[in-house]
GROMACS .gro file of C-alpha atoms in nm:
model
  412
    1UNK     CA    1   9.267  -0.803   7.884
    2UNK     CA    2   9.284  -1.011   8.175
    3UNK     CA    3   9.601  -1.253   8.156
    4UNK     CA    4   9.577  -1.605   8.312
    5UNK     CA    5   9.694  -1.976   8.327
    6UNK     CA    6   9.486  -2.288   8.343
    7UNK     CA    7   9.585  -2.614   8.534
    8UNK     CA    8   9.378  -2.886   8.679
    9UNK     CA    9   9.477  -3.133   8.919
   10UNK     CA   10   9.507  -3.548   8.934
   11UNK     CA   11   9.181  -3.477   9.144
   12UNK     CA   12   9.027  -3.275   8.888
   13UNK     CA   13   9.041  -2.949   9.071
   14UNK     CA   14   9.057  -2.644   8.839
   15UNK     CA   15   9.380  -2.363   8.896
   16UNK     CA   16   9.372  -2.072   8.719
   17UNK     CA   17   9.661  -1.800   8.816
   18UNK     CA   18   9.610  -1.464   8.731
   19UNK     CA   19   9.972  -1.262   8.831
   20UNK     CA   20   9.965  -0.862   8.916
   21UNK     CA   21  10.233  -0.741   9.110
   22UNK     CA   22  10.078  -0.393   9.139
   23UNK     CA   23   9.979  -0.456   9.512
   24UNK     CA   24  10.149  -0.697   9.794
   25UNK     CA   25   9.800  -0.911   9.788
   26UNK     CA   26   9.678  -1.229   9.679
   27UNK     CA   27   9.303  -1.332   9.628
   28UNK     CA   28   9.224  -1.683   9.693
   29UNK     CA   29   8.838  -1.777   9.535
   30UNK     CA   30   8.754  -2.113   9.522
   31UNK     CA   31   8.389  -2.132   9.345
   32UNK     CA   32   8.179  -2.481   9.446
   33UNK     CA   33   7.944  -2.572   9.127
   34UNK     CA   34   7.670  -2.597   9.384
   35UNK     CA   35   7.375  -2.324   9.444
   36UNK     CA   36   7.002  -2.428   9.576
   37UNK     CA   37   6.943  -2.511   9.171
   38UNK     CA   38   7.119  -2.855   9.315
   39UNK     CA   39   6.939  -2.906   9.571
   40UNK     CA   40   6.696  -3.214   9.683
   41UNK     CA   41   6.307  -3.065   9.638
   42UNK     CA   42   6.292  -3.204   9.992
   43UNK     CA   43   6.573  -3.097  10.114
   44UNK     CA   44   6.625  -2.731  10.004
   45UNK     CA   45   6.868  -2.425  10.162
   46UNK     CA   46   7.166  -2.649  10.208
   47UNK     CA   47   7.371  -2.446   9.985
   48UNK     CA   48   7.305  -2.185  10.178
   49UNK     CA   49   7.370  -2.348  10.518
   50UNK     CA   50   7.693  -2.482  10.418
   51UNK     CA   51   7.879  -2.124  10.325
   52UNK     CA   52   7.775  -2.070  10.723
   53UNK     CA   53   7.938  -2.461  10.819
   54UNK     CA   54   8.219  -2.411  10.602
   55UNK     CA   55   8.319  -2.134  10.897
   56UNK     CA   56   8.211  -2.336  11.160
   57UNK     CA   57   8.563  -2.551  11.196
   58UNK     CA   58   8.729  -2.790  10.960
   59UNK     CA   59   8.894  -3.131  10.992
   60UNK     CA   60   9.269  -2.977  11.199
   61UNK     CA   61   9.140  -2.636  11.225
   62UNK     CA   62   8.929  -2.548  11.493
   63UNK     CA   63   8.853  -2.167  11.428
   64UNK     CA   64   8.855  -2.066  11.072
   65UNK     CA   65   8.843  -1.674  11.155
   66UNK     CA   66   9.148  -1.657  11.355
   67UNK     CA   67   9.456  -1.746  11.222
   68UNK     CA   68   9.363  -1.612  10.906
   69UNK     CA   69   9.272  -1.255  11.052
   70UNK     CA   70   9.610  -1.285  11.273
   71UNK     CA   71   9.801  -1.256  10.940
   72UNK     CA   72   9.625  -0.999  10.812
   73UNK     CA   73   9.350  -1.185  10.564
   74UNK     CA   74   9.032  -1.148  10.543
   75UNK     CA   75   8.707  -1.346  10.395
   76UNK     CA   76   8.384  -1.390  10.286
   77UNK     CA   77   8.160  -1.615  10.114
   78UNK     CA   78   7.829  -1.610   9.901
   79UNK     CA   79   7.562  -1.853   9.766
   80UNK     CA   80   7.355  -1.816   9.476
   81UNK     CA   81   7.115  -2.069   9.301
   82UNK     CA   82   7.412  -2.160   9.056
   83UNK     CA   83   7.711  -2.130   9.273
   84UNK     CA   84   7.857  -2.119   9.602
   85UNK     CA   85   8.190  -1.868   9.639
   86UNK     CA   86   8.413  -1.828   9.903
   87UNK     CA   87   8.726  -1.555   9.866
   88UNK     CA   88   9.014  -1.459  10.063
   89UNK     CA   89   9.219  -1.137   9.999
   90UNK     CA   90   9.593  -1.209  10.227
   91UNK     CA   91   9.917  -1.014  10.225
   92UNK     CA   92  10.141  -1.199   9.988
   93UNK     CA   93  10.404  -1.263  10.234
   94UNK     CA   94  10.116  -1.468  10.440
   95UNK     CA   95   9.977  -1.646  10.155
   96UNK     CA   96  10.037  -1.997  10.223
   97UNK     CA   97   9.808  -1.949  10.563
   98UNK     CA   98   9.506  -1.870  10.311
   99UNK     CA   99   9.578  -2.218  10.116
  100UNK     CA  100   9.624  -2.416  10.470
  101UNK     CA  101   9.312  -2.249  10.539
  102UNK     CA  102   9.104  -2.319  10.229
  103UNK     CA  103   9.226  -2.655  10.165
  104UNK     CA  104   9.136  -2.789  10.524
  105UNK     CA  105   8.752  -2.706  10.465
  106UNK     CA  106   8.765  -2.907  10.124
  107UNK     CA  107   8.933  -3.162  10.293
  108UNK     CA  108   8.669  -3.205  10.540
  109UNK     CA  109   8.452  -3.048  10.779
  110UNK     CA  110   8.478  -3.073  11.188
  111UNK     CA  111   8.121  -3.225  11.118
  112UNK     CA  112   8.072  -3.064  11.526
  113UNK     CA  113   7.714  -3.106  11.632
  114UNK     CA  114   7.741  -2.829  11.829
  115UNK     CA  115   7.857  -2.642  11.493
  116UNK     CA  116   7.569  -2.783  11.285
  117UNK     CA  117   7.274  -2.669  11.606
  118UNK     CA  118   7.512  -2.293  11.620
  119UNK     CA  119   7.457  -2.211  11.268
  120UNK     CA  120   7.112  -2.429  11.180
  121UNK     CA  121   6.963  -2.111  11.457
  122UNK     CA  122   7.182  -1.854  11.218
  123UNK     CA  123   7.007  -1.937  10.898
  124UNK     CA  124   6.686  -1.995  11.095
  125UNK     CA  125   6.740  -1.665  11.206
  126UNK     CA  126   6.817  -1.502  10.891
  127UNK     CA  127   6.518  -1.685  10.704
  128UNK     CA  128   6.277  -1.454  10.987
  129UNK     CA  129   6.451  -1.137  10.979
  130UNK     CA  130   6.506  -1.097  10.582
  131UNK     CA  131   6.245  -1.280  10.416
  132UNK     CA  132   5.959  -1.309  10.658
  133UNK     CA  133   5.972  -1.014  10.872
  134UNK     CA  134   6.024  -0.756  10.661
  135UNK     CA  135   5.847  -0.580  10.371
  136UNK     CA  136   5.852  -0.711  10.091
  137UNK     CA  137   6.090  -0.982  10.185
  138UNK     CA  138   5.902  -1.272  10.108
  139UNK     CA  139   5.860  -1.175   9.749
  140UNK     CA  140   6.133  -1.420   9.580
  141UNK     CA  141   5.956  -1.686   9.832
  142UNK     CA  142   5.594  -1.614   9.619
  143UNK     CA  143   5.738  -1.524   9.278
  144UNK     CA  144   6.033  -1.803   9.234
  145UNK     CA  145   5.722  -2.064   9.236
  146UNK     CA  146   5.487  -1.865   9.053
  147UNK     CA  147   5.744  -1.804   8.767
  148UNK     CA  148   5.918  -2.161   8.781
  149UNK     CA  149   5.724  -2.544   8.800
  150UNK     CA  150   5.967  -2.764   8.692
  151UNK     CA  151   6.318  -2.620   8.727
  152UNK     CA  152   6.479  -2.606   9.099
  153UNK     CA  153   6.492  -2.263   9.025
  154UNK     CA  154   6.158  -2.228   9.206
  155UNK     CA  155   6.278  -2.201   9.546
  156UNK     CA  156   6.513  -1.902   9.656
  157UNK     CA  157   6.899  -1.984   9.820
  158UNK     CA  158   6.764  -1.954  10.192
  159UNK     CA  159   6.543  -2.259  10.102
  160UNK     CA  160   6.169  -2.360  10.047
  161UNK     CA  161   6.052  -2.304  10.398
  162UNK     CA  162   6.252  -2.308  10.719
  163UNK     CA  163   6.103  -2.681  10.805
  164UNK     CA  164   6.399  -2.792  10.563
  165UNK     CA  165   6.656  -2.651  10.785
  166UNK     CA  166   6.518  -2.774  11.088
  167UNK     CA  167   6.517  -3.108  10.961
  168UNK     CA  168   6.837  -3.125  10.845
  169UNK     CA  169   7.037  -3.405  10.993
  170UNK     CA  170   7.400  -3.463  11.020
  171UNK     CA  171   7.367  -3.768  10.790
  172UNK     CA  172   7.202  -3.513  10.546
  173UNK     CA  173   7.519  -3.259  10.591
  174UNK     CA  174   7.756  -3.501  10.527
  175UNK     CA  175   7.623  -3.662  10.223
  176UNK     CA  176   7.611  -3.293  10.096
  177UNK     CA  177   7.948  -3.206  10.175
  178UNK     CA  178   8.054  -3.521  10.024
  179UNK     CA  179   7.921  -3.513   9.716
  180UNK     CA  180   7.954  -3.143   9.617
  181UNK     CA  181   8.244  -3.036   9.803
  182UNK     CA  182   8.498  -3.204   9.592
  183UNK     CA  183   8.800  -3.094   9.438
  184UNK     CA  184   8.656  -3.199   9.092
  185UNK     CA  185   8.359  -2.986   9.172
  186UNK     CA  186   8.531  -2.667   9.215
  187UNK     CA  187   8.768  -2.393   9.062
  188UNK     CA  188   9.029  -2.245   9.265
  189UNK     CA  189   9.127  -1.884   9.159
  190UNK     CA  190   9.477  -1.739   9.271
  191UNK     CA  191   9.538  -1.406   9.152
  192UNK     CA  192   9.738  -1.112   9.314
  193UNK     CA  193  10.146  -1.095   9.429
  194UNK     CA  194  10.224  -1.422   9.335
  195UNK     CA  195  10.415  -1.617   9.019
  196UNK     CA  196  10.205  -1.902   8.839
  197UNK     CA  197  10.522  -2.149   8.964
  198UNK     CA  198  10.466  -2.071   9.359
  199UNK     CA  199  10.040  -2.059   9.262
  200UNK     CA  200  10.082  -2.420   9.170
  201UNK     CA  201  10.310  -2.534   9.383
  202UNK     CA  202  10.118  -2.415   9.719
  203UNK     CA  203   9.806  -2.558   9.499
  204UNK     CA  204   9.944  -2.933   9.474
  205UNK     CA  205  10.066  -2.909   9.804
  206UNK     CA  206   9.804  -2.862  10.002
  207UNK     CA  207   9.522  -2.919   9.744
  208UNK     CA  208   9.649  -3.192   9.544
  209UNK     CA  209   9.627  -3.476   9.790
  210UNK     CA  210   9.237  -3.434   9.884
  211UNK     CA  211   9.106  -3.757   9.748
  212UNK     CA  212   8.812  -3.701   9.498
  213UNK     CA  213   8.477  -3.884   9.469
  214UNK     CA  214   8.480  -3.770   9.040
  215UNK     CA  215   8.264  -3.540   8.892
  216UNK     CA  216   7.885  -3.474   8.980
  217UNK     CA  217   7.646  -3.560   8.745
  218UNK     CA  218   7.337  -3.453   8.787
  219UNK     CA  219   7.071  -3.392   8.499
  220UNK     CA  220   6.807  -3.066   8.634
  221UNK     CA  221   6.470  -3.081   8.471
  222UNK     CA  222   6.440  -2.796   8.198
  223UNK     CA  223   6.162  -2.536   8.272
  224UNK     CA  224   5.889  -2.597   7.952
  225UNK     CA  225   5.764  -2.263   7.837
  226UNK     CA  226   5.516  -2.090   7.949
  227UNK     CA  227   5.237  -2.029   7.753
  228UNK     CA  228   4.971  -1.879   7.981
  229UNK     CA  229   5.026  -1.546   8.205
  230UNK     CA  230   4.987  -1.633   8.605
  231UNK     CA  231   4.942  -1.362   8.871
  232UNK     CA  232   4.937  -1.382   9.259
  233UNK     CA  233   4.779  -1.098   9.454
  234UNK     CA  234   4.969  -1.069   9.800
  235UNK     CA  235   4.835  -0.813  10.065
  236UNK     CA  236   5.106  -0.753  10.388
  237UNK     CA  237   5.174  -0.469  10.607
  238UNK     CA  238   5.422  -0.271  10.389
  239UNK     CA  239   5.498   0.120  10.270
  240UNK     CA  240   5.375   0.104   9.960
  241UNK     CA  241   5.194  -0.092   9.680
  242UNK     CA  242   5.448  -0.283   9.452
  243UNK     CA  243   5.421  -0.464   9.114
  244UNK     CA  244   5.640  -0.733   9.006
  245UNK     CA  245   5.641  -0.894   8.663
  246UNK     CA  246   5.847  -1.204   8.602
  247UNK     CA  247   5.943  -1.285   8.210
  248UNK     CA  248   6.139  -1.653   8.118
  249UNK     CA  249   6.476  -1.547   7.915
  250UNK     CA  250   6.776  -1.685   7.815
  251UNK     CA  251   7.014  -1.831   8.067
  252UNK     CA  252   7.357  -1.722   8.079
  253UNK     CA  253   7.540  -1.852   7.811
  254UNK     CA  254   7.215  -1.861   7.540
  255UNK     CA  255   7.270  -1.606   7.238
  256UNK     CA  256   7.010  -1.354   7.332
  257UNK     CA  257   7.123  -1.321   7.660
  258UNK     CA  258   7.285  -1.013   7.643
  259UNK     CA  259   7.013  -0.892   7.401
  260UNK     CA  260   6.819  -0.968   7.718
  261UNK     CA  261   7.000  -0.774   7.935
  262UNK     CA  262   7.055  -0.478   7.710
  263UNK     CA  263   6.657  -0.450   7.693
  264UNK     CA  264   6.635  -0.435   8.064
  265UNK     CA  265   6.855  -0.148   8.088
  266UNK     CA  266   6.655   0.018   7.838
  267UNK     CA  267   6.327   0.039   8.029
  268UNK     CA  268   6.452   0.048   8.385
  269UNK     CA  269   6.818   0.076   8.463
  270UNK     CA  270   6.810   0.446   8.597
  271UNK     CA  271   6.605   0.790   8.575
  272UNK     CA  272   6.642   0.810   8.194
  273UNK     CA  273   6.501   0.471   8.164
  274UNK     CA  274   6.204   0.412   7.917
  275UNK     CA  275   5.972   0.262   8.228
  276UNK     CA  276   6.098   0.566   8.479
  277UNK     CA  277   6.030   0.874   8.220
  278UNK     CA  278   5.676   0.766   8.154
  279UNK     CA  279   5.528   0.637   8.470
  280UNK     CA  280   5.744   0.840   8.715
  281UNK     CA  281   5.830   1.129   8.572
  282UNK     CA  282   5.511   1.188   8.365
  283UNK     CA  283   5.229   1.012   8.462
  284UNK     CA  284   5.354   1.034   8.850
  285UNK     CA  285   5.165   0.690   8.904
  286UNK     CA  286   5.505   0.504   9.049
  287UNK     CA  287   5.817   0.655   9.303
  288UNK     CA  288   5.998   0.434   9.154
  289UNK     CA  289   6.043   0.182   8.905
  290UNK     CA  290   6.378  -0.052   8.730
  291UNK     CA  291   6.409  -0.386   8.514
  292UNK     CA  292   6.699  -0.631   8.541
  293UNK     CA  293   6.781  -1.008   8.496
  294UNK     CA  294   6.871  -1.257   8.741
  295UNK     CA  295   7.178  -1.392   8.531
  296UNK     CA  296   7.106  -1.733   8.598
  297UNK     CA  297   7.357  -1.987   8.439
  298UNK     CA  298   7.001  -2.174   8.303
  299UNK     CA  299   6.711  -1.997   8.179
  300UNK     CA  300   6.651  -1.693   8.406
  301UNK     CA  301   6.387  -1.369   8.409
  302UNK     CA  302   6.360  -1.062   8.318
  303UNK     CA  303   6.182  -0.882   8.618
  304UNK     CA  304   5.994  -0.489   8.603
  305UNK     CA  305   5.912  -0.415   8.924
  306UNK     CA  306   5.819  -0.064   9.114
  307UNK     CA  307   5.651   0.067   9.401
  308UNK     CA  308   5.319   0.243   9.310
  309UNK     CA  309   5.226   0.617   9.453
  310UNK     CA  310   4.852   0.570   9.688
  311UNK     CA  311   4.559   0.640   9.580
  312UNK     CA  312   4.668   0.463   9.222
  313UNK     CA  313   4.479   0.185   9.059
  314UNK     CA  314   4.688  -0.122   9.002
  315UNK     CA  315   4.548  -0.266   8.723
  316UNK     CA  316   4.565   0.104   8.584
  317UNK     CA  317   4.940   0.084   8.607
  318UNK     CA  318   5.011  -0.253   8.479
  319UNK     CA  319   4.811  -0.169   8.188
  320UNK     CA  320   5.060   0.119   8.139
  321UNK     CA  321   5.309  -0.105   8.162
  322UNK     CA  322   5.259  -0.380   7.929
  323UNK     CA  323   5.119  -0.073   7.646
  324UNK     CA  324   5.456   0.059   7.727
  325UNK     CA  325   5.659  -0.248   7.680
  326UNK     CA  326   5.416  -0.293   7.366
  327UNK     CA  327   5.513   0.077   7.211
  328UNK     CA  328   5.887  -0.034   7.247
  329UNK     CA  329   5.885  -0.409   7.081
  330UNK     CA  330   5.664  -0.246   6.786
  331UNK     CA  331   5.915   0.004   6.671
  332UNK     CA  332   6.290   0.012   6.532
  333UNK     CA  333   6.526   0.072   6.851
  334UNK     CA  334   6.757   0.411   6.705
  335UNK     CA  335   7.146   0.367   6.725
  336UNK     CA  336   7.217   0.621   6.950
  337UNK     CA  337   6.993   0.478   7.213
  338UNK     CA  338   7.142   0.122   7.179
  339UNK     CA  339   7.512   0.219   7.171
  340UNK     CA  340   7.462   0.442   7.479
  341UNK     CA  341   7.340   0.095   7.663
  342UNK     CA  342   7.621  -0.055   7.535
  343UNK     CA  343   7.867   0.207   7.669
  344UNK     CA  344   7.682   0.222   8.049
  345UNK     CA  345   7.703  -0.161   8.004
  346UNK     CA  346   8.137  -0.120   7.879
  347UNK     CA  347   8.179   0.113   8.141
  348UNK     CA  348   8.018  -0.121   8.447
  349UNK     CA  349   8.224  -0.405   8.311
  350UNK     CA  350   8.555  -0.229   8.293
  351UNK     CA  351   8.551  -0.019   8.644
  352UNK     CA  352   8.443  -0.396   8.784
  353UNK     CA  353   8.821  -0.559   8.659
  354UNK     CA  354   8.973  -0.276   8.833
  355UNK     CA  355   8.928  -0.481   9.160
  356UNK     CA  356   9.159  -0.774   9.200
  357UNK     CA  357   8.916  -0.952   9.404
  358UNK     CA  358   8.666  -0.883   9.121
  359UNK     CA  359   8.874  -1.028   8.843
  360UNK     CA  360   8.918  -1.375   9.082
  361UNK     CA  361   8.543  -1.410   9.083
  362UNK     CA  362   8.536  -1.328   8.717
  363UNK     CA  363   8.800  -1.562   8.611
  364UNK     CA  364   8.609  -1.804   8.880
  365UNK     CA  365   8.262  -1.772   8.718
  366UNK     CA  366   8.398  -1.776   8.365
  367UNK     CA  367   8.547  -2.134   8.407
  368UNK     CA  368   8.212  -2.275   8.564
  369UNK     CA  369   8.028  -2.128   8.242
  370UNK     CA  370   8.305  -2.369   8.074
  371UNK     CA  371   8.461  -2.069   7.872
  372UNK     CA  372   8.736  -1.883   8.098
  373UNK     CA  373   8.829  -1.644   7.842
  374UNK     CA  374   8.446  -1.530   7.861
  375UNK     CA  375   8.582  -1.279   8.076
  376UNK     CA  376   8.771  -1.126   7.823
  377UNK     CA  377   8.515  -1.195   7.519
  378UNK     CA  378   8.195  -1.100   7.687
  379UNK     CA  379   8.240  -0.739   7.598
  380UNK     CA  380   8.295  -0.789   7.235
  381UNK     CA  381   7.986  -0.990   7.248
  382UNK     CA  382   7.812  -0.743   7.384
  383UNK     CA  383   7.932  -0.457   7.158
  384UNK     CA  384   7.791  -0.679   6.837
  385UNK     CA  385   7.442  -0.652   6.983
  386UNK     CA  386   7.194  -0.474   6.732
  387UNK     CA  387   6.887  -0.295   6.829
  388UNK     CA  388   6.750  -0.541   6.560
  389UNK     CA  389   6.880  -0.833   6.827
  390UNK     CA  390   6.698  -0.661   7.113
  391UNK     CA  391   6.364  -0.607   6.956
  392UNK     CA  392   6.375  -1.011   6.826
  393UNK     CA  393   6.480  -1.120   7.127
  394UNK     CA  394   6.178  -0.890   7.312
  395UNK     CA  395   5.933  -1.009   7.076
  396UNK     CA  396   6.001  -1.387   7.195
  397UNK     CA  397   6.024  -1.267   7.597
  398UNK     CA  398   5.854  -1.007   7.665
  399UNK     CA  399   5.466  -1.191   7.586
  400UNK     CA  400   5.166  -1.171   7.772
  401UNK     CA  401   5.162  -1.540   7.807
  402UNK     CA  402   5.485  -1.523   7.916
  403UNK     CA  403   5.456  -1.319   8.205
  404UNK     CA  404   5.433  -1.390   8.550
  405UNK     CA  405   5.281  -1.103   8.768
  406UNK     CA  406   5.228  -0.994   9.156
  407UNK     CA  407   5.055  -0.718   9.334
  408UNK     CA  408   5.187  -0.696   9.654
  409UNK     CA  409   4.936  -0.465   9.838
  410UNK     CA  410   4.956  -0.280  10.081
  411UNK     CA  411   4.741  -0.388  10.365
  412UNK     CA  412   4.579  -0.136  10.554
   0.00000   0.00000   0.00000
């Protein structure tokens, strides 16, 4: 059971303290409710190229890095297409450096051109090297689109095509920054070596007076469902054949989302995985194949994919697929098999709140799904899953005309 407190501020910014004193640390994470799902259709990857600004120098502090790593604290940040997290882990004794720190990006960036060229290059950079120069790596660019043609969900976190970043002007940054970096738009996490009393206080004091624009509204078309299977043959220089196939499923908080997930760990989380006996281990068709869901806060997929041995037939294997997926949703799922998914999926969720840094982001994450104590019910949800739930839930997923499918060749 994870213990915490809840406060929000005049300017709407969300506190929750979560106190262990088994360490001298304290874990800062301050969660923005803005991923690339937020994003102008036009304009896309800013989420992304903001967690590289927000580094870049703020409104009195010239050199984020620095002070912070002179005290011993260190940091990161992430972007996703629901979220964008940024987390510092400090020695308590330092931790009012890591709220000076935090604070001063939220209250405004240096807004530098020289800052905004420096790290425009970065993601520019990053956009070649790990999606378009090398294998397999523009996959999410192909299948996000394929999969999704309504819901900003179609384009991946780096952005719809590097042209957007390019193009991005410093009128463009700052109307971003203004309108989703705001104190009512995120939840600050402070958990470690510190009382709930010195949490808030530091909180309001260097938190509390960032003026706040109010809340962002903003209404994202829902994705209608799909009723007709698509598929996208891709052929590229790469070491192997691959398959990817791309089912609509419950977002995050719908009730057959952890049905969902349950099912994917069925027929492709590991060796002893329904997908990995037959076609790797029997039929020696694949090297490897898994399943797993994106865990998107709206509706999200379920994704098989695998890389497929030469000299096999494609179609061959996808076939084996879908009359695999076909034997499982037509038959009773036994109790043993379910509850063992159920303990790999206890066990994954308990050695994660072992972390302190990993409870923050949990705590974090919880609040933006609007239920904080999520992270202390979403294992009791999970435990009342049936096999019953799984196979209903599959039934309603896992369809033909449901499915979104690529071959990604291999191009000799």
């Amino acid at each position: 059971m994870v213990q915490y407190t809840e406060h929000t501020l005049k300017n709407g910014l969300k506190l929750i303290v979560h106190q262990d004193r088994n360490a001298p640390i304290v874990c800062l994470n301050l969660l923005y409710k803005v991923g690339s799902r937020n994003e102008d259709p036009h304009k896309t990857g800013f989420a992304h190229l903001f967690e590289h600004l927000m580094f870049g120098g703020s409104k009195h502090i010239q050199n984020f890095d620095e002070p912070l790593q002179q005290v011993g604290g260190e940091n990161n940040a992430f972007t996703s297409p629901d979220i964008t997290n940024y987390y510092i882990t400090i020695p308590s004794n330092n931790v009012e450096t890591a709220f000076w720190l935090e604070s001063d990006r939220m209250l405004g960036l240096s807004f530098d051109p020289k800052v905004l060229e420096v790290q425009r290059k970065v993601v520019i950079e990053e956009f070649k090297q790990r999606y378009l120069n090398q294998p397999y790596g523009d996959l999410w660019l192909k299948l996000r689109p394929l999969a999704y043609k309504v819901h900003p969900y179609q384009w991946a976190t780096i952005g719809k095509e590097i042209k957007h970043i390019e193009d991005a002007t410093m009128d463009d940054v700052k109307a971003f920054f203004g309108r989703f970096y705001d104190p009512s738009n995120a939840v600050l996490v402070v958990a470690g070596d510190i009382s709930e009393e010195r949490a808030l206080e530091l909180t309001e004091k260097w938190f509390g007076p960032i003026p706040s624009n109010g809340p962002v509204e903003q209404q994202l078309p829902a994705e209608p469902r799909q009723e007709e299977s698509r598929f996208l043959e891709i052929k590229n220089d790469v070491p192997a054949s691959a398959i990817y196939k791309a089912y609509h499923m419950p977002g995050r908080m719908g009730k057959d989302y952890h049905s969902a997930d349950l099912m994917s760990d069925l027929l492709g989380r590991g060796k002893s995985s329904i997908l990995h006996q037959r076609l790797v281990n029997d039929l020696h068709w694949m090297s490897s194949v898994s399943a797993y869901v994106t865990g998107s806060v709206d509706p999200g997929l379920l994704t098989i994919t695998g890389k497929v041995n030469e000299g096999q037939d494609m179609e061959k294997v996808n076939q084996e697929i879908e009359a695999i997926l076909d034997r499982t949703l037509n038959k009773s799922l036994d109790a043993d098999s379910v509850q063992k998914l159920k303990n790999q999926a206890e066990a994954t969720m308990v050695f994660s709140e072992t972390e302190l840094l990993n409870r923050a982001m949990g705590l974090a994450y919880a609040n933006f799904l609007g239920e904080t104590n999520l992270i202390n019910d979403e294992l009791d949800i999970v435990k009342s899953v049936t096999g019953e739930d799984m196979i209903n839930m599959a039934r309603e997923v896992i369809r033909p005309s449901n499915c979104s499918t690529i071959y990604y060749l291999q191009d000799n």
